[in-house]
Tab-separated table of C-alpha atoms in Angstrom:
chain	number	residue	atom	x	y	z
A	1	MET	CA	0.000	0.000	0.000
A	2	PRO	CA	1.504	3.346	-0.955
A	3	SER	CA	2.403	5.523	1.980
A	4	SER	CA	0.722	8.628	0.568
A	5	ILE	CA	-2.717	7.025	0.394
A	6	THR	CA	-2.225	5.224	3.680
A	7	ASP	CA	-1.202	8.375	5.503
A	8	GLN	CA	-4.011	10.450	4.044
A	9	SER	CA	-6.541	7.747	4.775
A	10	ALA	CA	-5.443	7.303	8.354
A	11	ALA	CA	-5.554	11.037	8.892
A	12	SER	CA	-9.051	11.174	7.455
A	13	ASN	CA	-10.891	8.492	9.429
A	14	GLY	CA	-8.421	6.185	11.102
A	15	ASN	CA	-9.197	3.310	8.753
A	16	VAL	CA	-7.905	2.319	5.355
A	17	PRO	CA	-10.089	0.232	3.008
A	18	SER	CA	-8.695	-3.249	2.581
A	19	CYS	CA	-8.412	-2.882	-1.176
A	20	LEU	CA	-7.084	0.310	-2.761
A	21	PRO	CA	-4.933	0.762	-5.880
A	22	VAL	CA	-1.290	1.658	-5.413
A	23	ASP	CA	-0.478	5.237	-6.354
A	24	ASN	CA	2.590	4.471	-8.522
A	25	PRO	CA	1.507	2.145	-11.363
A	26	GLY	CA	4.199	1.061	-13.790
A	27	GLU	CA	4.441	2.711	-17.197
A	28	CYS	CA	2.162	1.317	-19.888
A	29	PHE	CA	2.390	1.811	-23.665
A	30	TRP	CA	-1.244	2.890	-24.080
A	31	GLN	CA	-0.827	5.770	-21.622
A	32	MET	CA	2.648	6.997	-22.538
A	33	ALA	CA	1.367	10.039	-24.449
A	34	GLY	CA	-0.844	11.009	-21.509
A	35	HIS	CA	-3.931	13.197	-21.738
A	36	ASP	CA	-4.777	16.699	-20.566
A	37	LEU	CA	-7.591	15.321	-18.402
A	38	SER	CA	-5.660	12.471	-16.785
A	39	ASN	CA	-5.529	14.255	-13.418
A	40	TYR	CA	-8.458	16.579	-13.990
A	41	ARG	CA	-10.785	17.867	-11.296
A	42	SER	CA	-13.923	19.636	-12.440
A	43	THR	CA	-14.007	21.668	-9.233
A	44	ASP	CA	-11.323	22.501	-6.709
A	45	LYS	CA	-13.434	21.021	-3.931
A	46	LEU	CA	-15.726	18.044	-3.849
A	47	PRO	CA	-19.366	18.966	-4.453
A	48	ASP	CA	-21.487	18.894	-1.330
A	49	HIS	CA	-24.012	16.610	-3.011
A	50	SER	CA	-24.594	14.594	-6.183
A	51	ASP	CA	-27.603	12.560	-7.109
A	52	ILE	CA	-25.239	9.846	-8.319
A	53	VAL	CA	-21.648	9.123	-7.300
A	54	ILE	CA	-19.712	6.668	-9.434
A	55	ILE	CA	-16.605	5.101	-7.936
A	56	GLY	CA	-13.997	4.460	-10.604
A	57	ALA	CA	-13.011	6.283	-13.818
A	58	GLY	CA	-12.248	3.232	-15.924
A	59	TYR	CA	-14.432	1.728	-18.627
A	60	ALA	CA	-17.316	0.723	-16.333
A	61	GLY	CA	-17.513	4.030	-14.464
A	62	VAL	CA	-17.057	6.359	-17.422
A	63	ALA	CA	-19.383	4.415	-19.735
A	64	THR	CA	-22.093	4.389	-17.068
A	65	ALA	CA	-21.671	8.133	-16.547
A	66	TYR	CA	-21.868	8.667	-20.306
A	67	HIS	CA	-25.120	6.734	-20.675
A	68	LEU	CA	-26.641	8.446	-17.642
A	69	ALA	CA	-25.734	11.908	-18.906
A	70	GLN	CA	-26.612	11.366	-22.570
A	71	GLU	CA	-29.752	9.272	-22.253
A	72	HIS	CA	-31.195	10.436	-18.940
A	73	GLY	CA	-30.836	14.193	-19.279
A	74	GLU	CA	-32.528	15.014	-16.007
A	75	LEU	CA	-29.455	13.631	-14.205
A	76	ALA	CA	-26.841	15.541	-16.217
A	77	GLY	CA	-25.007	17.917	-13.912
A	78	SER	CA	-25.619	15.851	-10.807
A	79	ILE	CA	-23.218	12.982	-11.483
A	80	THR	CA	-19.791	12.775	-9.849
A	81	ILE	CA	-17.012	10.311	-10.660
A	82	LEU	CA	-14.492	9.685	-7.888
A	83	GLU	CA	-11.258	8.049	-9.040
A	84	ALA	CA	-8.480	6.929	-6.708
A	85	ARG	CA	-5.710	7.626	-9.240
A	86	SER	CA	-5.614	9.312	-12.639
A	87	ALA	CA	-8.450	8.707	-15.081
A	88	CYS	CA	-8.390	5.328	-16.845
A	89	SER	CA	-5.163	4.304	-15.119
A	90	GLY	CA	-6.392	0.855	-14.074
A	91	ALA	CA	-7.171	-2.318	-15.989
A	92	THR	CA	-8.959	-0.578	-18.885
A	93	GLY	CA	-5.929	1.558	-19.687
A	94	ARG	CA	-3.549	-1.374	-19.311
A	95	ASN	CA	-5.268	-4.200	-21.208
A	96	GLY	CA	-4.522	-5.895	-24.530
A	97	GLY	CA	-6.823	-3.855	-26.752
A	98	HIS	CA	-8.950	-6.855	-27.699
A	99	LEU	CA	-12.682	-6.376	-28.351
A	100	ARG	CA	-13.295	-10.083	-28.735
A	101	PRO	CA	-16.406	-12.074	-27.792
A	102	ASP	CA	-15.990	-15.398	-25.989
A	103	LEU	CA	-17.134	-18.524	-27.842
A	104	TYR	CA	-14.642	-21.157	-26.693
A	105	GLY	CA	-13.843	-20.122	-23.143
A	106	HIS	CA	-16.532	-20.219	-20.494
A	107	ILE	CA	-19.659	-20.319	-22.681
A	108	PRO	CA	-19.843	-24.159	-22.672
A	109	THR	CA	-19.351	-24.107	-18.881
A	110	PHE	CA	-22.231	-21.679	-18.501
A	111	ILE	CA	-24.353	-23.927	-20.708
A	112	ASP	CA	-23.548	-26.894	-18.461
A	113	ARG	CA	-24.403	-24.931	-15.336
A	114	ALA	CA	-27.501	-23.059	-16.442
A	115	GLY	CA	-28.624	-24.388	-19.808
A	116	ALA	CA	-28.221	-23.504	-23.458
A	117	LYS	CA	-30.358	-20.367	-23.253
A	118	ALA	CA	-28.197	-18.807	-20.513
A	119	GLY	CA	-24.992	-19.590	-22.403
A	120	ALA	CA	-26.373	-18.211	-25.660
A	121	GLU	CA	-27.466	-15.008	-23.886
A	122	ILE	CA	-23.885	-14.290	-22.904
A	123	ALA	CA	-22.378	-15.135	-26.294
A	124	GLU	CA	-24.918	-13.018	-28.164
A	125	PHE	CA	-24.592	-10.139	-25.697
A	126	GLU	CA	-20.827	-10.067	-26.227
A	127	ILE	CA	-21.109	-10.382	-30.006
A	128	ALA	CA	-23.495	-7.420	-30.066
A	129	HIS	CA	-20.699	-5.238	-28.661
A	130	VAL	CA	-18.586	-5.435	-31.802
A	131	LYS	CA	-21.257	-3.858	-33.993
A	132	ALA	CA	-22.442	-1.467	-31.283
A	133	MET	CA	-18.931	-0.178	-30.641
A	134	LYS	CA	-18.185	0.169	-34.355
A	135	LYS	CA	-21.368	2.180	-34.869
A	136	PHE	CA	-20.741	4.454	-31.885
A	137	ILE	CA	-17.064	5.077	-32.672
A	138	GLU	CA	-17.863	5.961	-36.274
A	139	GLU	CA	-20.756	8.240	-35.315
A	140	GLU	CA	-18.609	10.033	-32.741
A	141	ASN	CA	-15.541	10.024	-34.994
A	142	ILE	CA	-13.397	8.777	-32.107
A	143	ASP	CA	-9.670	8.473	-32.740
A	144	CYS	CA	-8.961	5.170	-30.957
A	145	ASP	CA	-7.442	2.912	-33.660
A	146	PHE	CA	-10.586	0.794	-33.882
A	147	THR	CA	-10.478	-2.071	-36.374
A	148	MET	CA	-12.897	-4.889	-37.125
A	149	ALA	CA	-11.543	-8.051	-38.737
A	150	ARG	CA	-11.224	-11.769	-38.070
A	151	SER	CA	-9.824	-13.172	-34.859
A	152	PHE	CA	-8.102	-16.556	-34.780
A	153	ASP	CA	-8.326	-19.088	-31.980
A	154	VAL	CA	-5.276	-21.330	-32.395
A	155	TRP	CA	-4.473	-24.647	-30.707
A	156	CYS	CA	-1.042	-26.285	-30.877
A	157	ASN	CA	-1.926	-29.099	-28.472
A	158	LYS	CA	-3.681	-32.025	-30.163
A	159	GLU	CA	-5.776	-33.026	-27.171
A	160	ALA	CA	-6.884	-29.445	-26.513
A	161	ALA	CA	-7.706	-29.054	-30.220
A	162	LYS	CA	-9.827	-32.201	-30.125
A	163	LYS	CA	-11.812	-30.841	-27.187
A	164	ALA	CA	-12.206	-27.469	-28.919
A	165	LYS	CA	-13.587	-29.162	-32.043
A	166	ALA	CA	-16.071	-31.084	-29.895
A	167	ILE	CA	-17.212	-27.816	-28.325
A	168	TYR	CA	-17.582	-26.249	-31.768
A	169	ASP	CA	-19.645	-29.196	-33.015
A	170	TYR	CA	-21.839	-29.090	-29.917
A	171	MET	CA	-22.536	-25.365	-30.244
A	172	VAL	CA	-23.354	-25.755	-33.934
A	173	SER	CA	-25.740	-28.580	-33.057
A	174	GLU	CA	-27.512	-26.250	-30.623
A	175	LYS	CA	-28.226	-24.017	-33.647
A	176	PHE	CA	-26.890	-20.861	-32.005
A	177	ALA	CA	-27.295	-18.136	-34.606
A	178	HIS	CA	-23.895	-16.586	-33.896
A	179	MET	CA	-22.122	-19.789	-34.926
A	180	ASP	CA	-22.827	-18.891	-38.567
A	181	ASP	CA	-19.894	-16.468	-38.291
A	182	VAL	CA	-17.472	-19.121	-37.016
A	183	ALA	CA	-15.200	-21.252	-39.193
A	184	PHE	CA	-13.237	-24.159	-37.687
A	185	TYR	CA	-10.229	-25.722	-39.403
A	186	THR	CA	-8.195	-28.867	-38.780
A	187	GLY	CA	-5.674	-30.754	-40.890
A	188	ASP	CA	-2.468	-30.027	-42.750
A	189	GLN	CA	-3.478	-26.552	-43.913
A	190	VAL	CA	-4.022	-25.040	-40.445
A	191	GLU	CA	-0.517	-23.631	-40.023
A	192	GLY	CA	-0.729	-22.017	-43.440
A	193	LEU	CA	-4.113	-20.483	-42.628
A	194	CYS	CA	-3.197	-18.870	-39.321
A	195	GLY	CA	0.592	-18.505	-39.627
A	196	VAL	CA	1.268	-20.024	-36.207
A	197	LYS	CA	4.014	-22.609	-35.971
A	198	GLY	CA	2.804	-26.043	-34.929
A	199	ALA	CA	-0.886	-25.165	-35.139
A	200	VAL	CA	-3.127	-28.237	-35.333
A	201	ALA	CA	-6.521	-26.477	-35.238
A	202	CYS	CA	-7.872	-22.968	-35.529
A	203	ALA	CA	-11.175	-21.151	-35.584
A	204	SER	CA	-11.967	-17.665	-36.784
A	205	TYR	CA	-14.780	-15.174	-36.325
A	206	THR	CA	-15.398	-11.427	-36.322
A	207	ALA	CA	-13.844	-9.322	-33.557
A	208	GLY	CA	-12.352	-5.892	-33.030
A	209	THR	CA	-9.235	-4.190	-31.726
A	210	ILE	CA	-9.068	-0.797	-30.049
A	211	TRP	CA	-6.887	1.670	-28.115
A	212	PRO	CA	-8.971	1.540	-24.903
A	213	TYR	CA	-7.360	4.514	-23.163
A	214	LYS	CA	-8.087	6.842	-26.089
A	215	PHE	CA	-11.690	5.652	-26.249
A	216	ILE	CA	-12.352	6.303	-22.547
A	217	MET	CA	-10.570	9.647	-22.531
A	218	HIS	CA	-12.734	10.755	-25.465
A	219	LEU	CA	-15.833	10.012	-23.384
A	220	ILE	CA	-14.362	11.902	-20.422
A	221	GLN	CA	-13.516	14.877	-22.645
A	222	LYS	CA	-17.098	15.033	-23.861
A	223	LEU	CA	-18.578	14.690	-20.378
A	224	VAL	CA	-16.465	17.303	-18.609
A	225	SER	CA	-16.503	19.824	-21.461
A	226	SER	CA	-20.302	19.811	-21.418
A	227	ASN	CA	-20.379	20.044	-17.588
A	228	LYS	CA	-22.566	16.956	-17.448
A	229	VAL	CA	-20.271	15.147	-15.026
A	230	ASN	CA	-18.013	16.302	-12.200
A	231	LEU	CA	-14.756	14.341	-12.419
A	232	GLN	CA	-12.540	14.130	-9.346
A	233	THR	CA	-9.294	12.224	-9.916
A	234	ASN	CA	-6.762	11.245	-7.228
A	235	THR	CA	-9.635	10.964	-4.774
A	236	PRO	CA	-9.812	7.481	-3.236
A	237	VAL	CA	-13.045	6.676	-1.431
A	238	LEU	CA	-12.399	5.599	2.141
A	239	SER	CA	-15.908	4.807	3.331
A	240	ILE	CA	-19.583	4.952	2.401
A	241	ASP	CA	-21.971	5.341	5.315
A	242	ALA	CA	-25.739	5.685	5.463
A	243	ASP	CA	-26.744	9.278	6.182
A	244	GLU	CA	-29.391	9.827	8.852
A	245	ASN	CA	-31.255	12.119	6.451
A	246	GLY	CA	-31.170	9.566	3.621
A	247	GLY	CA	-28.621	8.711	0.993
A	248	TYR	CA	-24.959	8.224	1.781
A	249	SER	CA	-22.010	10.103	3.197
A	250	ILE	CA	-18.884	9.423	1.188
A	251	LYS	CA	-15.507	10.080	2.772
A	252	SER	CA	-12.187	10.652	1.030
A	253	PRO	CA	-8.833	12.177	2.023
A	254	ARG	CA	-10.105	15.428	0.465
A	255	GLY	CA	-13.232	15.606	2.574
A	256	GLN	CA	-16.681	14.169	2.262
A	257	MET	CA	-19.781	14.561	0.152
A	258	HIS	CA	-23.354	13.303	0.056
A	259	ALA	CA	-24.903	11.067	-2.603
A	260	LYS	CA	-28.400	9.824	-3.185
A	261	ARG	CA	-27.180	6.794	-5.127
A	262	VAL	CA	-23.797	5.089	-5.479
A	263	ILE	CA	-22.461	2.974	-8.323
A	264	HIS	CA	-19.460	0.754	-7.556
A	265	ALA	CA	-17.489	0.561	-10.820
A	266	ASN	CA	-14.020	0.006	-9.381
A	267	ASN	CA	-13.773	-3.632	-10.500
A	268	ALA	CA	-10.823	-5.344	-8.763
A	269	TYR	CA	-11.039	-2.997	-5.769
A	270	VAL	CA	-14.754	-3.304	-5.075
A	271	SER	CA	-14.400	-5.386	-1.897
A	272	GLY	CA	-12.659	-2.505	-0.130
A	273	LEU	CA	-16.024	-0.751	0.186
A	274	LEU	CA	-18.292	-3.795	-0.205
A	275	PRO	CA	-16.663	-6.450	2.003
A	276	GLU	CA	-19.343	-9.004	1.146
A	277	TYR	CA	-17.672	-9.293	-2.254
A	278	THR	CA	-14.282	-10.248	-0.801
A	279	LYS	CA	-14.373	-13.799	-2.149
A	280	ASN	CA	-16.667	-12.951	-5.033
A	281	ILE	CA	-14.352	-10.524	-6.831
A	282	VAL	CA	-10.633	-11.003	-6.247
A	283	PRO	CA	-7.909	-8.670	-7.591
A	284	CYS	CA	-5.608	-10.656	-9.861
A	285	LYS	CA	-2.593	-9.354	-11.755
A	286	GLY	CA	-1.834	-10.034	-15.372
A	287	ILE	CA	0.978	-9.134	-17.746
A	288	CYS	CA	0.994	-7.463	-21.177
A	289	CYS	CA	3.612	-5.991	-23.491
A	290	ARG	CA	4.286	-4.220	-26.784
A	291	ILE	CA	6.654	-5.840	-29.251
A	292	THR	CA	8.408	-3.868	-31.999
A	293	VAL	CA	11.007	-4.529	-34.689
A	294	PRO	CA	14.191	-2.435	-35.120
A	295	ASP	CA	14.123	0.731	-37.193
A	296	GLY	CA	14.474	-0.051	-40.873
A	297	VAL	CA	12.962	-3.540	-40.549
A	298	ARG	CA	9.522	-4.134	-42.012
A	299	ALA	CA	7.380	-6.258	-39.721
A	300	PRO	CA	5.574	-9.115	-41.471
A	301	LEU	CA	1.914	-8.271	-42.019
A	302	LEU	CA	-0.658	-9.671	-39.592
A	303	ASN	CA	-4.279	-8.875	-40.390
A	304	ASN	CA	-5.938	-10.809	-37.584
A	305	SER	CA	-6.007	-10.801	-33.812
A	306	TYR	CA	-5.245	-14.026	-31.978
A	307	ILE	CA	-5.767	-16.268	-29.022
A	308	HIS	CA	-2.804	-18.642	-29.135
A	309	ARG	CA	-2.430	-21.805	-27.069
A	310	THR	CA	0.984	-23.465	-27.150
A	311	ASP	CA	1.630	-27.201	-27.110
A	312	ASP	CA	1.950	-26.985	-23.323
A	313	ASN	CA	-1.271	-24.922	-23.149
A	314	VAL	CA	0.103	-21.468	-22.357
A	315	LEU	CA	-2.502	-18.982	-23.603
A	316	SER	CA	-1.657	-15.586	-25.079
A	317	TYR	CA	-3.913	-12.928	-26.588
A	318	LEU	CA	-2.503	-10.764	-29.361
A	319	ILE	CA	-3.455	-7.826	-31.561
A	320	PRO	CA	-1.453	-6.391	-34.473
A	321	ARG	CA	-1.263	-2.633	-34.837
A	322	ALA	CA	-1.102	-0.507	-37.976
A	323	ASP	CA	2.371	0.740	-37.006
A	324	GLY	CA	3.677	-2.832	-37.248
A	325	SER	CA	3.934	-3.350	-33.507
A	326	ILE	CA	2.242	-6.164	-31.601
A	327	VAL	CA	0.461	-6.013	-28.256
A	328	VAL	CA	0.395	-9.383	-26.550
A	329	GLY	CA	-0.291	-10.630	-23.042
A	330	GLY	CA	-1.444	-13.562	-20.974
A	331	ALA	CA	0.919	-16.460	-20.150
A	332	ALA	CA	-1.004	-17.161	-16.934
A	333	ALA	CA	0.036	-20.815	-16.979
A	334	LYS	CA	3.630	-19.687	-16.491
A	335	PHE	CA	2.918	-17.863	-13.234
A	336	LYS	CA	-0.210	-19.539	-11.837
A	337	SER	CA	1.734	-21.566	-9.265
A	338	PHE	CA	3.433	-18.386	-7.951
A	339	ARG	CA	0.242	-17.280	-6.225
A	340	ASP	CA	1.717	-14.414	-4.225
A	341	GLN	CA	2.809	-12.704	-7.462
A	342	TRP	CA	-0.710	-12.380	-8.891
A	343	TYR	CA	-3.576	-13.586	-6.682
A	344	ASP	CA	-5.204	-10.994	-4.406
A	345	ASN	CA	-2.409	-8.640	-5.434
A	346	VAL	CA	-3.100	-5.008	-6.398
A	347	ASP	CA	0.467	-3.816	-7.011
A	348	ASP	CA	0.600	-2.911	-10.698
A	349	SER	CA	3.885	-1.087	-10.154
A	350	VAL	CA	5.650	-4.474	-10.135
A	351	LEU	CA	5.897	-7.011	-12.963
A	352	ILE	CA	5.064	-10.679	-12.440
A	353	GLU	CA	8.535	-12.096	-11.966
A	354	ALA	CA	7.664	-15.615	-13.121
A	355	ALA	CA	6.491	-14.378	-16.550
A	356	LYS	CA	8.293	-11.114	-17.216
A	357	ASP	CA	10.664	-12.695	-19.759
A	358	TYR	CA	8.163	-14.986	-21.493
A	359	TYR	CA	7.524	-12.663	-24.439
A	360	SER	CA	11.169	-11.774	-25.134
A	361	ASP	CA	11.318	-13.769	-28.382
A	362	TYR	CA	7.631	-14.616	-28.643
A	363	MET	CA	7.070	-13.552	-32.260
A	364	GLN	CA	10.101	-15.497	-33.490
A	365	ARG	CA	8.973	-18.620	-31.619
A	366	THR	CA	5.348	-18.343	-32.643
A	367	PHE	CA	4.834	-16.941	-36.151
A	368	ASN	CA	6.258	-18.023	-39.469
A	369	GLY	CA	8.169	-15.217	-41.152
A	370	TRP	CA	9.250	-13.467	-37.949
A	371	GLU	CA	12.435	-15.454	-37.318
A	372	ASN	CA	14.921	-12.799	-38.506
A	373	THR	CA	13.010	-9.631	-37.660
A	374	GLY	CA	14.775	-8.860	-34.381
A	375	ALA	CA	11.373	-8.334	-32.768
A	376	SER	CA	11.662	-7.613	-29.052
A	377	VAL	CA	9.668	-6.299	-26.125
A	378	GLN	CA	9.697	-2.520	-26.251
A	379	ARG	CA	7.587	-2.048	-23.130
A	380	ILE	CA	6.001	-4.427	-20.617
A	381	TRP	CA	3.518	-3.776	-17.831
A	382	SER	CA	1.187	-5.407	-15.345
A	383	GLY	CA	-2.472	-4.709	-14.652
A	384	VAL	CA	-4.968	-5.629	-11.963
A	385	MET	CA	-8.199	-7.315	-13.017
A	386	GLY	CA	-11.240	-8.316	-10.997
A	387	TYR	CA	-11.874	-12.060	-11.211
A	388	SER	CA	-15.160	-13.458	-9.953
A	389	TYR	CA	-15.688	-16.760	-8.197
A	390	ASP	CA	-17.997	-18.069	-10.926
A	391	SER	CA	-16.476	-16.169	-13.894
A	392	ASN	CA	-19.520	-13.933	-14.361
A	393	PRO	CA	-19.488	-10.195	-13.640
A	394	HIS	CA	-21.620	-8.852	-10.799
A	395	ILE	CA	-24.088	-6.300	-12.125
A	396	GLY	CA	-27.163	-4.705	-10.577
A	397	GLN	CA	-28.548	-3.620	-7.217
A	398	VAL	CA	-26.239	-4.562	-4.336
A	399	PRO	CA	-28.239	-6.907	-2.095
A	400	ALA	CA	-29.294	-5.341	1.216
A	401	ARG	CA	-27.850	-1.947	0.242
A	402	GLU	CA	-30.579	0.360	-1.011
A	403	ASN	CA	-29.584	2.660	-3.867
A	404	GLN	CA	-26.161	1.081	-4.229
A	405	PHE	CA	-25.296	-0.619	-7.516
A	406	ILE	CA	-22.374	-2.652	-8.799
A	407	LEU	CA	-20.774	-3.156	-12.215
A	408	ALA	CA	-17.601	-5.138	-11.597
A	409	GLY	CA	-15.813	-8.488	-11.796
A	410	PHE	CA	-15.060	-8.797	-15.517
A	411	ASN	CA	-12.403	-11.521	-15.366
A	412	GLY	CA	-10.092	-9.674	-17.753
A	413	HIS	CA	-12.903	-9.753	-20.296
A	414	GLY	CA	-14.649	-6.420	-19.890
A	415	MET	CA	-14.232	-5.050	-23.408
A	416	PRO	CA	-17.108	-7.096	-24.918
A	417	VAL	CA	-19.318	-6.693	-21.837
A	418	ILE	CA	-19.146	-3.195	-20.383
A	419	TRP	CA	-20.514	-0.865	-23.064
A	420	LEU	CA	-23.975	-2.415	-23.275
A	421	ALA	CA	-24.012	-3.469	-19.612
A	422	SER	CA	-23.338	0.110	-18.521
A	423	LYS	CA	-26.179	1.271	-20.760
A	424	GLU	CA	-28.548	-1.121	-18.996
A	425	ILE	CA	-27.403	-0.373	-15.457
A	426	ALA	CA	-27.856	3.322	-16.241
A	427	LYS	CA	-31.521	2.503	-16.872
A	428	MET	CA	-31.734	0.655	-13.553
A	429	VAL	CA	-30.317	3.643	-11.702
A	430	ALA	CA	-32.225	6.356	-13.553
A	431	GLN	CA	-35.572	4.654	-14.088
A	432	GLY	CA	-35.727	2.296	-11.140
A	433	ILE	CA	-36.279	-0.778	-13.304
A	434	SER	CA	-35.299	-4.268	-12.188
A	435	PHE	CA	-32.425	-6.316	-13.587
A	436	GLU	CA	-34.945	-8.614	-15.233
A	437	GLU	CA	-36.297	-5.683	-17.254
A	438	THR	CA	-32.894	-5.076	-18.834
A	439	ARG	CA	-31.294	-6.861	-21.768
A	440	MET	CA	-28.399	-8.217	-19.754
A	441	PRO	CA	-27.658	-11.965	-19.533
A	442	SER	CA	-29.359	-13.498	-16.500
A	443	LEU	CA	-26.118	-14.968	-15.138
A	444	PHE	CA	-24.647	-11.464	-14.762
A	445	LYS	CA	-27.089	-10.455	-12.036
A	446	THR	CA	-25.456	-9.938	-8.659
A	447	SER	CA	-27.393	-11.711	-5.926
A	448	GLN	CA	-27.226	-12.822	-2.329
A	449	PHE	CA	-27.092	-16.388	-3.604
A	450	ARG	CA	-23.910	-15.708	-5.564
A	451	ILE	CA	-22.381	-13.748	-2.693
A	452	ASP	CA	-23.104	-16.543	-0.215
A	453	ARG	CA	-21.884	-19.256	-2.567
A	454	ALA	CA	-18.466	-17.644	-2.829
A	455	GLN	CA	-18.263	-16.771	0.858
A	456	LYS	CA	-19.096	-20.347	1.894
A	457	GLY	CA	-17.250	-22.089	-0.908
A	458	ARG	CA	-13.644	-23.186	-1.123
A	459	GLU	CA	-11.258	-21.153	-3.242
A	460	GLU	CA	-10.232	-24.240	-5.191
A	461	ASP	CA	-13.838	-24.916	-6.208
A	462	GLY	CA	-14.252	-21.527	-7.852
A	463	ASP	CA	-13.113	-20.600	-11.339
A	464	ILE	CA	-10.162	-18.417	-10.314
A	465	LEU	CA	-7.914	-21.062	-8.765
A	466	GLY	CA	-9.754	-24.293	-9.434
A	467	THR	CA	-12.085	-25.960	-11.886
A	468	GLY	CA	-15.416	-24.366	-11.009
A	469	ASN	CA	-16.964	-27.530	-9.622
A	470	PHE	CA	-19.643	-25.863	-7.520
A	471	PRO	CA	-23.161	-27.262	-8.111
A	472	ALA	CA	-25.194	-25.985	-11.049
A	473	THR	CA	-27.883	-24.483	-8.846
A	474	LYS	CA	-30.392	-21.846	-9.913
A	475	GLN	CA	-29.551	-18.396	-8.640
């Protein structure tokens, strides 16, 4: 815990939340150019009151504020975002730039647990993000390097490829509409199709890539320039207490303010203010890097993004960029056994020692045509994600906490979830509708059942450390 936050917190109320971001995150490629509003405060002092206070200025918090301000005009001007560090300095501004729906990860697990309809809801909800984001970015003319192309799932392990093909066949047999966009390949031509050495199977479907930091900062620019939202950076929230006159008193090192409603959009750090989520959403570190070739060397062309699984099942996610560089991350299998380096760890100022060298010659090892390019890691960084016990985000009204809402726990997979989820939770907050009246997948709803299941369950039975063997019980 950084001394500056600790000292300020202690001076403020004698207690420090159990989960706060460190105040010295390591440098990250996406944020190197900075932004004029990174450390912006709309007002010198905190407002005395806001109808809505949003905790967190990452994707979830800013997107929710945007939808509230743009689509529920009566609230514009009475929304405050409180951010512990600079704007978009957390997981959103440190991720891999992948806007990629999940078809081969947890969807089959969700089908097993809750049925085909529940699994299809999630897949279709995520797929809808690609078109929705493309439409919005084009309408707003946002400079964020957005592309839409094919994404390859690649398997180099024969047994894993066999299981993947079985999953593909099963999902096709269920007649899920989105499977019409998926092509699955096996046989001698696979390596030639995807360009990955040793590939034995691959699948492709439509996905996007994006510069997340630029996208979020564009939204912030629009919100603060129109005075629709009061942004307060470098303002960690220390406590939220019920006010005797209604609403909530929110304390920070810079003083306190009153809010009628609170939205917890601080992802990995949510349990610091909502301790019931301690085992439900756990901060977990990941690693990502940017790879470049030397000046004067032309990088071989890659038109697709990738999920790549090696023969020993180390997974990496990768996007190519127009400047010839590559952003790639993952390698969790290399550091999973070093639990102290990543699990329940919020220090994104420190790299994960067990994996920090994994990507040194990754392109040469992995892709045909890159052997003599001299490609190397130009910059590497860590990020803190919020992983949930059952691999589903927690969204909706916080149980037993009136007028408090949560949008968190994205398992490193928030890009194809948050935009439309934040639009729906904005309706819940502004219009008072129930979760069931939204278009969100049913498994995303936060509930006392889910909270209790994680609190009472064993860590190894959840999806973060174990195999997710808890019973398939209705929520």
